[in-house]
Amino acid sequence: MREDRILKTIKELNKQGVEAVVYGPGANFQYILDATDYWWQRSCDTNIMGFSSAYNLPDALLYLNNKGDYQIICNYHNKDYFTKKYLGHVTCSYMDQFEDALAPFIKEKRIGVSVSCSKFIGEILKNINKDIEIVDGENLLNDIRCFKEADEIKTLRELCNFTDDAVMYVVNNLKMGMSQREAENLLVKYGYDHGVSDFSFPPTVGFKTQNTITTEDVEYYDREWKLQPQTGIAFDVGYMNKGYCSDWGRSVYVGKAPDICKKGYEALNKGVEYMASEIVPYKTNINELYALVMKKVDELGMLDYLRYKDVQMLGHQIGIDCHEFPMVNKDFDFVIKPGMTFAVEPKMWFPNEMYMRVEDIVLITEDGAEILTKFPRDLFEIEVK
Amino acid sequence: MNRREKILKKLNESGLDGLLFASGANFQYVVESNSYFWQRYCFNLDEPVAGARIIPEAMVYLNKEGKSTILTTPLLKEHFDTTLNDVVVSYMDQFEDELTKIIDGKKIGIGRDCEAWFRKTLKVKLIEVEDIFYDLRRIKDEKEIALMTKLGKFTDDAVMYVCKHLKPGMTMFDAERMIVDYGLQNGMADLSFPPTCGFKTRNTENAQSIEPFENDRKLVEGTMIAFDIGYMDRGYCSDWGRTVYYGKAPELVKKGYEALQAGETYMLSKIVPGVTKFGELYGFICDKVEELGYYDYLRFKRDETGGNGHHIGSEVHELPFLVPGDELVLQPGMIFCSEPKMFFKNEGYMRVEDMILVTEDGAKFLTNFPRDLFEIEL
């Protein structure tokens, strides 16, 4: 149990006028309990569009109130896991009994619940006391979880290295005639062979071949498309391990790339590096970051190709969930401080040529920013047999 | 025919190209592995709202040639029998891809578990086939019978434990908690449904009607306790009922309980496998109860639907529910619950529920808690 996280949570509860939380297995549950080895069913974008996970049935619940009292209600089959770690704070019961098991602890009237299992939790809380006001508990901890602690940073750093290596493995194993799907399956295999527990989201090894692009929808890929000369490949890859997520992007070009694409890729990478170098902790705001990338890209004469200039969308925080708050765009007003880790993902689009993306995870340190994703930025044109 | 052959026969008769099931009763039945704990939720059958919308963490596809492929996460793979099934391990976000590769037909039967996800994910024609599987699952094999026999006995013992530990002043909730704790302490994986130790105390407001029961109702002399208990272990469920009386019972209810029990045993004695129909069973109970002069107290009359019983197996309620006029004929290997009830206004509510196995030449109770144990000494 992490007393420090409980204290931080209590502070947030008081600040937001919430008396207690009940969380099903999910990011906040994992965070408060530091249960990084407890596998809950995550599905990408749970935090943003939590429609499916809302209907999941919990095999464990966490109750925590603003005085720091907490209790885990768990099923028979995960009893050993929880009692070993949180002795004295575990009620083992059966799922049909979770309401009864939880009831003695619930004295509060304004309770935050997670998106995960929210339907079930909402129902049992209303049965316990119909006067309970149920509020969103999913976003209560956003402002704490965005500042990572040393062990979280260590896990994220490892994951970034792993993702660098995984994509290098794919780059080295591409074959002419291979489909996009097969290339993506190399990522599945690499993750699985190395014991990584999950993906953060379905990976994309996006193929776009020169003069064959029929749609303006850059996100559309024909996954049966075969690899051939003059194909640009945009990677969007994330792995999940030990409870944390990576999110990662680079682009490569099979064969000799048109000058404009080469120049674009260089500008895109320079934009990211420049943005990171300009960050001053406690001073720079998250809403300024896209403009920094834009400034450098403009200097290098490639601004026309940069995407999302209107909304200035650059990325998102990352941690237990792949997409965490605050988002990195011009509408989120949030001063950057040490411990934040966010993904920045500027993109370029060259009609008839290729779609290009770079995505890095940036860690804010005491005196600046460090980019945790180290895949070589000068690797663009590749030879494939 | 073994289980797999029976499933294939049904599959071929149905005109489907294959069957696809996510974590749930049909999944367990097809993969023949009961160590994997899927989250069951009582009454999912009646209201499959929750189960239908869960995201699958394991699923099985069976094609017409009899090849079954399990798709699951790295975490769960060790649960599955690889001699019977191919096991494909992938990440959840990749299930769509993997599943598309595994499915080799155009018209696929699915169950209700994770139905929403299947319908969202798959482009092939999907047809719900829960009914076919109720037909298959209704006849239990030896292994299933052995597991359910043990569960019947376990439930007998659990309620006996509660009866021996009843204390004046304890609440109904306390008594039910004993059922939960007994299960937890003795390694039961789950309950089939929330247990009821229904207290009704004579000449109180509480004894004016069957519903509701009150969790905080205290045990005092003159309380009738109607048990409705079910445990789940290794993939199978029990469902169980008896009634006891705390203290010395009035003649009327004592004789009533005897009549209810006599109805139940008489019904069992009338069963002729291959001949008797499910729709006739409740009539036998009514005949005996009427003969003993207690027909008026039966909660459900001859022609009424409700509460007569149901099939049972890896779900606590398997279809069809027992209703008057049901033409389905009893066959050896079937296990069903019969649950007649009586209500005595001002006195209390009484129920008996047995798990009954149809044998080659008759039927036998899997629940053997003494039928003559009614009055419990203070």
Short mmCIF file of N, CA, C and O in Angstrom, two decimals, chain A residues 39 41-44 51-53 55-60 75-77 79 91-97 100-101 104 119-120 123 181 184-185 187-188 190-193 195-203 223 239, chain B residues 37 39-42 44 49-51 53-57 73-75 77 89-94 97-98 100-101 120 173 176-177 179-195 215 231:
data_model
loop_
_atom_site.label_atom_id
_atom_site.label_comp_id
_atom_site.label_asym_id
_atom_site.label_seq_id
_atom_site.Cartn_x
_atom_site.Cartn_y
_atom_site.Cartn_z
N TRP A 39 -3.72 -7.83 -13.19
CA TRP A 39 -4.13 -7.63 -14.58
C TRP A 39 -5.61 -7.35 -14.67
O TRP A 39 -6.42 -8.22 -14.45
N GLN A 41 -8.71 -5.90 -17.17
CA GLN A 41 -8.99 -5.87 -18.61
C GLN A 41 -8.99 -4.44 -19.10
O GLN A 41 -9.95 -3.72 -18.95
N ARG A 42 -7.90 -4.05 -19.73
CA ARG A 42 -7.93 -2.70 -20.26
C ARG A 42 -8.27 -2.78 -21.74
O ARG A 42 -8.01 -3.74 -22.41
N SER A 43 -8.90 -1.75 -22.21
CA SER A 43 -9.07 -1.66 -23.65
C SER A 43 -8.78 -0.22 -23.97
O SER A 43 -9.10 0.67 -23.21
N CYS A 44 -8.14 0.00 -25.06
CA CYS A 44 -7.66 1.32 -25.40
C CYS A 44 -8.79 2.34 -25.32
O CYS A 44 -9.91 2.04 -25.67
N PHE A 51 -17.18 3.16 -22.84
CA PHE A 51 -18.50 2.55 -22.97
C PHE A 51 -18.51 1.07 -22.62
O PHE A 51 -19.39 0.59 -21.93
N SER A 52 -17.55 0.34 -23.13
CA SER A 52 -17.57 -1.10 -22.89
C SER A 52 -17.22 -1.42 -21.45
O SER A 52 -17.91 -2.18 -20.79
N SER A 53 -16.15 -0.81 -20.98
CA SER A 53 -15.69 -1.20 -19.65
C SER A 53 -16.69 -0.81 -18.58
O SER A 53 -16.67 -1.36 -17.49
N TYR A 55 -19.59 -1.65 -18.52
CA TYR A 55 -20.46 -2.80 -18.31
C TYR A 55 -19.71 -4.01 -17.76
O TYR A 55 -20.31 -5.04 -17.52
N ASN A 56 -18.40 -3.89 -17.62
CA ASN A 56 -17.67 -5.01 -17.05
C ASN A 56 -18.14 -5.25 -15.62
O ASN A 56 -18.62 -4.35 -14.95
N LEU A 57 -17.98 -6.49 -15.20
CA LEU A 57 -18.33 -6.83 -13.83
C LEU A 57 -17.04 -6.89 -13.03
O LEU A 57 -16.07 -7.46 -13.48
N PRO A 58 -17.01 -6.29 -11.85
CA PRO A 58 -15.76 -6.22 -11.11
C PRO A 58 -15.42 -7.55 -10.44
O PRO A 58 -16.31 -8.22 -9.93
N ASP A 59 -14.15 -7.92 -10.43
CA ASP A 59 -13.74 -9.03 -9.57
C ASP A 59 -13.05 -8.48 -8.33
O ASP A 59 -12.63 -9.23 -7.46
N ALA A 60 -12.96 -7.16 -8.26
CA ALA A 60 -12.45 -6.50 -7.06
C ALA A 60 -12.95 -5.06 -7.06
O ALA A 60 -13.16 -4.48 -8.11
N ASN A 75 -13.05 -11.13 -4.93
CA ASN A 75 -13.58 -12.47 -5.14
C ASN A 75 -12.68 -13.53 -4.52
O ASN A 75 -11.51 -13.27 -4.25
N TYR A 76 -13.22 -14.71 -4.42
CA TYR A 76 -12.46 -15.83 -3.85
C TYR A 76 -11.16 -16.08 -4.61
O TYR A 76 -10.12 -16.32 -4.03
N HIS A 77 -11.22 -16.00 -5.93
CA HIS A 77 -10.06 -16.42 -6.70
C HIS A 77 -8.92 -15.41 -6.68
O HIS A 77 -7.81 -15.74 -7.06
N LYS A 79 -8.31 -13.68 -3.76
CA LYS A 79 -8.15 -13.44 -2.33
C LYS A 79 -6.67 -13.42 -1.92
O LYS A 79 -6.22 -12.52 -1.22
N THR A 91 -11.86 -7.60 2.28
CA THR A 91 -13.03 -8.43 2.53
C THR A 91 -13.15 -9.36 1.34
O THR A 91 -13.35 -8.91 0.22
N CYS A 92 -12.97 -10.65 1.61
CA CYS A 92 -13.15 -11.60 0.54
C CYS A 92 -14.62 -12.01 0.53
O CYS A 92 -15.18 -12.34 1.57
N SER A 93 -15.22 -11.93 -0.61
CA SER A 93 -16.62 -12.33 -0.70
C SER A 93 -16.90 -12.85 -2.10
O SER A 93 -15.98 -13.03 -2.90
N TYR A 94 -18.17 -13.09 -2.38
CA TYR A 94 -18.54 -13.51 -3.72
C TYR A 94 -19.17 -12.33 -4.45
O TYR A 94 -19.72 -11.43 -3.82
N MET A 95 -19.12 -12.37 -5.76
CA MET A 95 -19.56 -11.21 -6.52
C MET A 95 -21.00 -10.82 -6.20
O MET A 95 -21.32 -9.65 -6.09
N ASP A 96 -21.86 -11.82 -6.04
CA ASP A 96 -23.25 -11.53 -5.73
C ASP A 96 -23.39 -10.84 -4.38
O ASP A 96 -24.46 -10.35 -4.04
N GLN A 97 -22.31 -10.89 -3.60
CA GLN A 97 -22.33 -10.34 -2.25
C GLN A 97 -21.57 -9.03 -2.13
O GLN A 97 -21.40 -8.51 -1.02
N ASP A 100 -23.33 -6.32 -0.19
CA ASP A 100 -23.34 -6.52 1.26
C ASP A 100 -21.96 -6.31 1.85
O ASP A 100 -21.81 -5.79 2.95
N ALA A 101 -20.94 -6.77 1.13
CA ALA A 101 -19.57 -6.65 1.64
C ALA A 101 -19.14 -5.19 1.71
O ALA A 101 -18.40 -4.79 2.60
N PRO A 104 -21.14 -2.05 4.82
CA PRO A 104 -20.74 -1.55 6.15
C PRO A 104 -19.74 -0.39 6.10
O PRO A 104 -19.62 0.34 7.07
N LYS A 119 -21.57 0.70 -14.15
CA LYS A 119 -22.99 0.33 -14.08
C LYS A 119 -23.25 -0.50 -12.82
O LYS A 119 -24.17 -0.21 -12.06
N PHE A 120 -22.42 -1.48 -12.62
CA PHE A 120 -22.56 -2.35 -11.45
C PHE A 120 -22.37 -1.56 -10.15
O PHE A 120 -23.17 -1.66 -9.22
N GLU A 123 -25.27 0.73 -9.37
CA GLU A 123 -26.44 0.00 -8.89
C GLU A 123 -26.29 -0.39 -7.42
O GLU A 123 -27.20 -0.20 -6.63
N ARG A 181 -0.71 -6.09 -42.44
CA ARG A 181 -1.14 -6.93 -41.32
C ARG A 181 0.02 -7.81 -40.82
O ARG A 181 0.22 -7.98 -39.62
N GLU A 184 2.40 -5.83 -38.83
CA GLU A 184 1.86 -5.57 -37.49
C GLU A 184 1.95 -6.80 -36.61
O GLU A 184 2.18 -6.70 -35.40
N ASN A 185 1.79 -7.95 -37.26
CA ASN A 185 1.90 -9.18 -36.47
C ASN A 185 3.31 -9.41 -35.94
O ASN A 185 3.49 -10.10 -34.93
N LEU A 187 4.97 -7.18 -34.57
CA LEU A 187 4.95 -6.48 -33.28
C LEU A 187 4.27 -7.31 -32.20
O LEU A 187 4.68 -7.31 -31.04
N VAL A 188 3.23 -8.03 -32.60
CA VAL A 188 2.56 -8.93 -31.65
C VAL A 188 3.55 -9.98 -31.18
O VAL A 188 3.73 -10.21 -29.98
N TYR A 190 6.84 -9.99 -31.32
CA TYR A 190 7.97 -9.46 -30.54
C TYR A 190 7.54 -9.22 -29.09
O TYR A 190 8.26 -9.56 -28.15
N GLY A 191 6.37 -8.65 -28.92
CA GLY A 191 5.87 -8.39 -27.56
C GLY A 191 5.66 -9.69 -26.80
O GLY A 191 6.12 -9.86 -25.67
N TYR A 192 5.01 -10.61 -27.46
CA TYR A 192 4.67 -11.86 -26.80
C TYR A 192 5.93 -12.67 -26.46
O TYR A 192 6.07 -13.20 -25.37
N ASP A 193 6.88 -12.72 -27.42
CA ASP A 193 8.13 -13.46 -27.18
C ASP A 193 8.94 -12.87 -26.03
O ASP A 193 9.74 -13.56 -25.41
N GLY A 195 7.55 -11.47 -23.36
CA GLY A 195 6.79 -11.50 -22.11
C GLY A 195 6.09 -10.20 -21.75
O GLY A 195 5.77 -9.98 -20.58
N VAL A 196 5.85 -9.35 -22.72
CA VAL A 196 5.12 -8.11 -22.43
C VAL A 196 3.62 -8.43 -22.34
O VAL A 196 3.10 -9.17 -23.16
N SER A 197 2.94 -7.84 -21.35
CA SER A 197 1.58 -8.32 -21.08
C SER A 197 0.51 -7.88 -22.06
O SER A 197 -0.47 -8.59 -22.24
N ASP A 198 0.65 -6.74 -22.70
CA ASP A 198 -0.44 -6.31 -23.57
C ASP A 198 0.03 -5.18 -24.49
O ASP A 198 1.13 -4.64 -24.32
N PHE A 199 -0.83 -4.84 -25.43
CA PHE A 199 -0.64 -3.61 -26.19
C PHE A 199 -1.37 -2.47 -25.48
O PHE A 199 -2.35 -2.70 -24.77
N SER A 200 -0.93 -1.25 -25.74
CA SER A 200 -1.69 -0.10 -25.26
C SER A 200 -2.90 0.12 -26.16
O SER A 200 -3.92 0.64 -25.72
N PHE A 201 -2.77 -0.26 -27.42
CA PHE A 201 -3.83 -0.10 -28.43
C PHE A 201 -3.40 -0.93 -29.63
O PHE A 201 -2.23 -1.32 -29.73
N PRO A 202 -4.31 -1.20 -30.57
CA PRO A 202 -3.89 -2.00 -31.73
C PRO A 202 -2.81 -1.24 -32.51
O PRO A 202 -2.99 -0.07 -32.83
N PRO A 203 -1.69 -1.89 -32.79
CA PRO A 203 -0.58 -1.19 -33.45
C PRO A 203 -0.87 -0.94 -34.93
O PRO A 203 -1.58 -1.70 -35.56
N ARG A 223 -5.20 -3.02 -44.83
CA ARG A 223 -4.19 -3.81 -44.12
C ARG A 223 -3.69 -4.99 -44.94
O ARG A 223 -2.73 -5.65 -44.55
N TYR A 239 3.06 -0.52 -26.23
CA TYR A 239 2.99 -1.75 -25.44
C TYR A 239 2.57 -1.42 -24.02
O TYR A 239 2.77 -0.29 -23.54
N PHE B 37 -12.16 -19.49 -14.20
CA PHE B 37 -13.27 -18.83 -13.51
C PHE B 37 -13.77 -17.68 -14.35
O PHE B 37 -13.15 -16.64 -14.43
N GLN B 39 -16.60 -14.85 -14.86
CA GLN B 39 -17.43 -14.14 -13.91
C GLN B 39 -18.89 -14.40 -14.19
O GLN B 39 -19.48 -13.81 -15.07
N ARG B 40 -19.45 -15.27 -13.40
CA ARG B 40 -20.87 -15.50 -13.63
C ARG B 40 -21.66 -14.53 -12.78
O ARG B 40 -21.19 -14.01 -11.78
N TYR B 41 -22.83 -14.33 -13.15
CA TYR B 41 -23.62 -13.31 -12.51
C TYR B 41 -25.03 -13.84 -12.54
O TYR B 41 -25.58 -14.09 -13.60
N CYS B 42 -25.56 -14.10 -11.38
CA CYS B 42 -26.86 -14.74 -11.29
C CYS B 42 -27.88 -13.97 -12.13
O CYS B 42 -27.87 -12.75 -12.16
N ASN B 44 -28.08 -13.64 -15.20
CA ASN B 44 -27.57 -13.17 -16.47
C ASN B 44 -28.43 -13.75 -17.59
O ASN B 44 -28.62 -13.16 -18.64
N VAL B 49 -28.05 -8.34 -19.76
CA VAL B 49 -27.57 -6.99 -20.06
C VAL B 49 -26.08 -6.86 -19.77
O VAL B 49 -25.32 -6.34 -20.56
N ALA B 50 -25.69 -7.34 -18.60
CA ALA B 50 -24.29 -7.18 -18.23
C ALA B 50 -23.41 -8.12 -19.05
O ALA B 50 -22.48 -7.69 -19.72
N GLY B 51 -23.74 -9.39 -19.02
CA GLY B 51 -22.91 -10.39 -19.69
C GLY B 51 -22.75 -10.14 -21.18
O GLY B 51 -21.70 -10.37 -21.76
N ARG B 53 -22.50 -7.40 -22.65
CA ARG B 53 -21.69 -6.24 -22.99
C ARG B 53 -20.29 -6.30 -22.43
O ARG B 53 -19.52 -5.37 -22.57
N ILE B 54 -19.96 -7.42 -21.79
CA ILE B 54 -18.60 -7.58 -21.31
C ILE B 54 -17.65 -7.76 -22.50
O ILE B 54 -18.04 -8.26 -23.54
N ILE B 55 -16.42 -7.33 -22.31
CA ILE B 55 -15.41 -7.54 -23.33
C ILE B 55 -14.82 -8.93 -23.11
O ILE B 55 -14.47 -9.28 -22.00
N PRO B 56 -14.71 -9.75 -24.16
CA PRO B 56 -14.24 -11.12 -23.93
C PRO B 56 -12.75 -11.17 -23.60
O PRO B 56 -11.96 -10.42 -24.16
N GLU B 57 -12.39 -12.07 -22.70
CA GLU B 57 -10.97 -12.32 -22.46
C GLU B 57 -10.62 -13.74 -22.90
O GLU B 57 -9.46 -14.11 -22.92
N THR B 73 -5.93 -14.48 -23.65
CA THR B 73 -4.78 -13.64 -23.31
C THR B 73 -3.66 -14.50 -22.71
O THR B 73 -3.91 -15.61 -22.24
N PRO B 74 -2.43 -13.98 -22.69
CA PRO B 74 -1.31 -14.75 -22.12
C PRO B 74 -1.61 -15.22 -20.69
O PRO B 74 -1.27 -16.34 -20.31
N LEU B 75 -2.30 -14.38 -19.96
CA LEU B 75 -2.57 -14.67 -18.55
C LEU B 75 -3.41 -15.93 -18.33
O LEU B 75 -3.26 -16.64 -17.35
N LYS B 77 -3.92 -18.58 -20.53
CA LYS B 77 -3.73 -19.72 -21.43
C LYS B 77 -3.58 -21.07 -20.71
O LYS B 77 -4.01 -22.09 -21.22
N VAL B 89 -2.83 -17.52 -28.42
CA VAL B 89 -2.67 -16.49 -27.41
C VAL B 89 -2.39 -15.17 -28.11
O VAL B 89 -1.57 -15.10 -29.02
N SER B 90 -3.11 -14.16 -27.70
CA SER B 90 -2.85 -12.85 -28.28
C SER B 90 -3.22 -11.77 -27.26
O SER B 90 -3.62 -12.08 -26.15
N TYR B 91 -3.09 -10.53 -27.69
CA TYR B 91 -3.49 -9.44 -26.82
C TYR B 91 -4.93 -9.08 -27.12
O TYR B 91 -5.40 -9.24 -28.25
N MET B 92 -5.60 -8.57 -26.12
CA MET B 92 -7.02 -8.29 -26.26
C MET B 92 -7.33 -7.38 -27.45
O MET B 92 -8.30 -7.59 -28.16
N ASP B 93 -6.49 -6.36 -27.61
CA ASP B 93 -6.73 -5.43 -28.73
C ASP B 93 -6.54 -6.09 -30.09
O ASP B 93 -6.89 -5.52 -31.11
N GLN B 94 -5.95 -7.28 -30.08
CA GLN B 94 -5.69 -8.01 -31.32
C GLN B 94 -6.71 -9.11 -31.58
O GLN B 94 -6.61 -9.83 -32.56
N ASP B 97 -8.40 -9.20 -35.03
CA ASP B 97 -7.55 -9.74 -36.09
C ASP B 97 -7.45 -11.25 -36.03
O ASP B 97 -7.61 -11.94 -37.04
N GLU B 98 -7.15 -11.73 -34.85
CA GLU B 98 -6.94 -13.18 -34.69
C GLU B 98 -8.23 -13.93 -34.98
O GLU B 98 -8.22 -14.97 -35.63
N THR B 100 -10.72 -13.05 -36.83
CA THR B 100 -11.03 -13.03 -38.26
C THR B 100 -10.29 -14.15 -38.98
O THR B 100 -10.81 -14.78 -39.89
N LYS B 101 -9.06 -14.41 -38.54
CA LYS B 101 -8.28 -15.49 -39.16
C LYS B 101 -8.84 -16.86 -38.79
O LYS B 101 -8.82 -17.80 -39.57
N LYS B 120 -20.34 -6.10 -32.98
CA LYS B 120 -19.61 -4.91 -33.38
C LYS B 120 -18.38 -5.29 -34.22
O LYS B 120 -17.98 -4.59 -35.13
N PHE B 173 -29.41 -11.25 8.11
CA PHE B 173 -28.15 -10.97 7.42
C PHE B 173 -27.01 -11.79 8.03
O PHE B 173 -26.18 -12.35 7.30
N GLU B 176 -27.21 -15.31 6.79
CA GLU B 176 -26.78 -15.41 5.38
C GLU B 176 -25.26 -15.27 5.27
O GLU B 176 -24.61 -15.91 4.45
N ARG B 177 -24.70 -14.43 6.14
CA ARG B 177 -23.25 -14.25 6.15
C ARG B 177 -22.55 -15.58 6.50
O ARG B 177 -21.46 -15.88 6.01
N ILE B 179 -23.54 -18.48 5.61
CA ILE B 179 -23.53 -19.25 4.36
C ILE B 179 -22.33 -18.82 3.50
O ILE B 179 -21.59 -19.65 2.95
N VAL B 180 -22.14 -17.50 3.40
CA VAL B 180 -21.02 -16.98 2.61
C VAL B 180 -19.69 -17.45 3.21
O VAL B 180 -18.83 -17.98 2.51
N ASP B 181 -19.55 -17.26 4.52
CA ASP B 181 -18.29 -17.62 5.17
C ASP B 181 -18.00 -19.11 5.09
O ASP B 181 -16.85 -19.52 4.91
N TYR B 182 -19.05 -19.92 5.23
CA TYR B 182 -18.85 -21.36 5.13
C TYR B 182 -18.29 -21.73 3.76
O TYR B 182 -17.38 -22.54 3.63
N GLY B 183 -18.82 -21.08 2.75
CA GLY B 183 -18.32 -21.31 1.38
C GLY B 183 -16.88 -20.87 1.23
O GLY B 183 -16.04 -21.60 0.71
N LEU B 184 -16.59 -19.67 1.71
CA LEU B 184 -15.23 -19.13 1.58
C LEU B 184 -14.22 -19.99 2.33
O LEU B 184 -13.13 -20.27 1.84
N GLN B 185 -14.61 -20.42 3.53
CA GLN B 185 -13.68 -21.21 4.34
C GLN B 185 -13.47 -22.62 3.78
O GLN B 185 -12.46 -23.25 4.06
N ASN B 186 -14.43 -23.08 3.02
CA ASN B 186 -14.32 -24.44 2.50
C ASN B 186 -14.02 -24.49 1.01
O ASN B 186 -14.27 -25.50 0.35
N GLY B 187 -13.49 -23.39 0.50
CA GLY B 187 -12.95 -23.40 -0.86
C GLY B 187 -13.95 -23.35 -1.99
O GLY B 187 -13.61 -23.69 -3.12
N MET B 188 -15.17 -22.92 -1.73
CA MET B 188 -16.13 -22.78 -2.83
C MET B 188 -15.78 -21.55 -3.66
O MET B 188 -15.52 -20.48 -3.11
N ALA B 189 -15.80 -21.71 -4.97
CA ALA B 189 -15.39 -20.60 -5.83
C ALA B 189 -16.38 -19.45 -5.85
O ALA B 189 -16.00 -18.29 -5.98
N ASP B 190 -17.66 -19.76 -5.70
CA ASP B 190 -18.65 -18.69 -5.81
C ASP B 190 -20.00 -19.17 -5.27
O ASP B 190 -20.17 -20.33 -4.94
N LEU B 191 -20.93 -18.23 -5.23
CA LEU B 191 -22.32 -18.56 -4.96
C LEU B 191 -23.05 -18.64 -6.31
O LEU B 191 -22.64 -18.00 -7.27
N SER B 192 -24.12 -19.41 -6.36
CA SER B 192 -24.92 -19.41 -7.58
C SER B 192 -25.76 -18.15 -7.67
O SER B 192 -26.11 -17.70 -8.75
N PHE B 193 -26.12 -17.61 -6.51
CA PHE B 193 -26.96 -16.41 -6.42
C PHE B 193 -26.88 -15.95 -4.96
O PHE B 193 -26.42 -16.70 -4.09
N PRO B 194 -27.33 -14.73 -4.67
CA PRO B 194 -27.26 -14.29 -3.27
C PRO B 194 -28.13 -15.19 -2.40
O PRO B 194 -29.28 -15.46 -2.73
N PRO B 195 -27.58 -15.72 -1.30
CA PRO B 195 -28.33 -16.67 -0.47
C PRO B 195 -29.43 -15.98 0.33
O PRO B 195 -29.31 -14.82 0.70
N ASN B 215 -33.49 -7.77 6.06
CA ASN B 215 -32.13 -8.15 6.44
C ASN B 215 -31.86 -8.03 7.92
O ASN B 215 -31.12 -8.81 8.49
N TYR B 231 -24.43 -22.81 -4.24
CA TYR B 231 -22.98 -22.58 -4.37
C TYR B 231 -22.54 -22.93 -5.79
O TYR B 231 -23.21 -23.68 -6.50
#
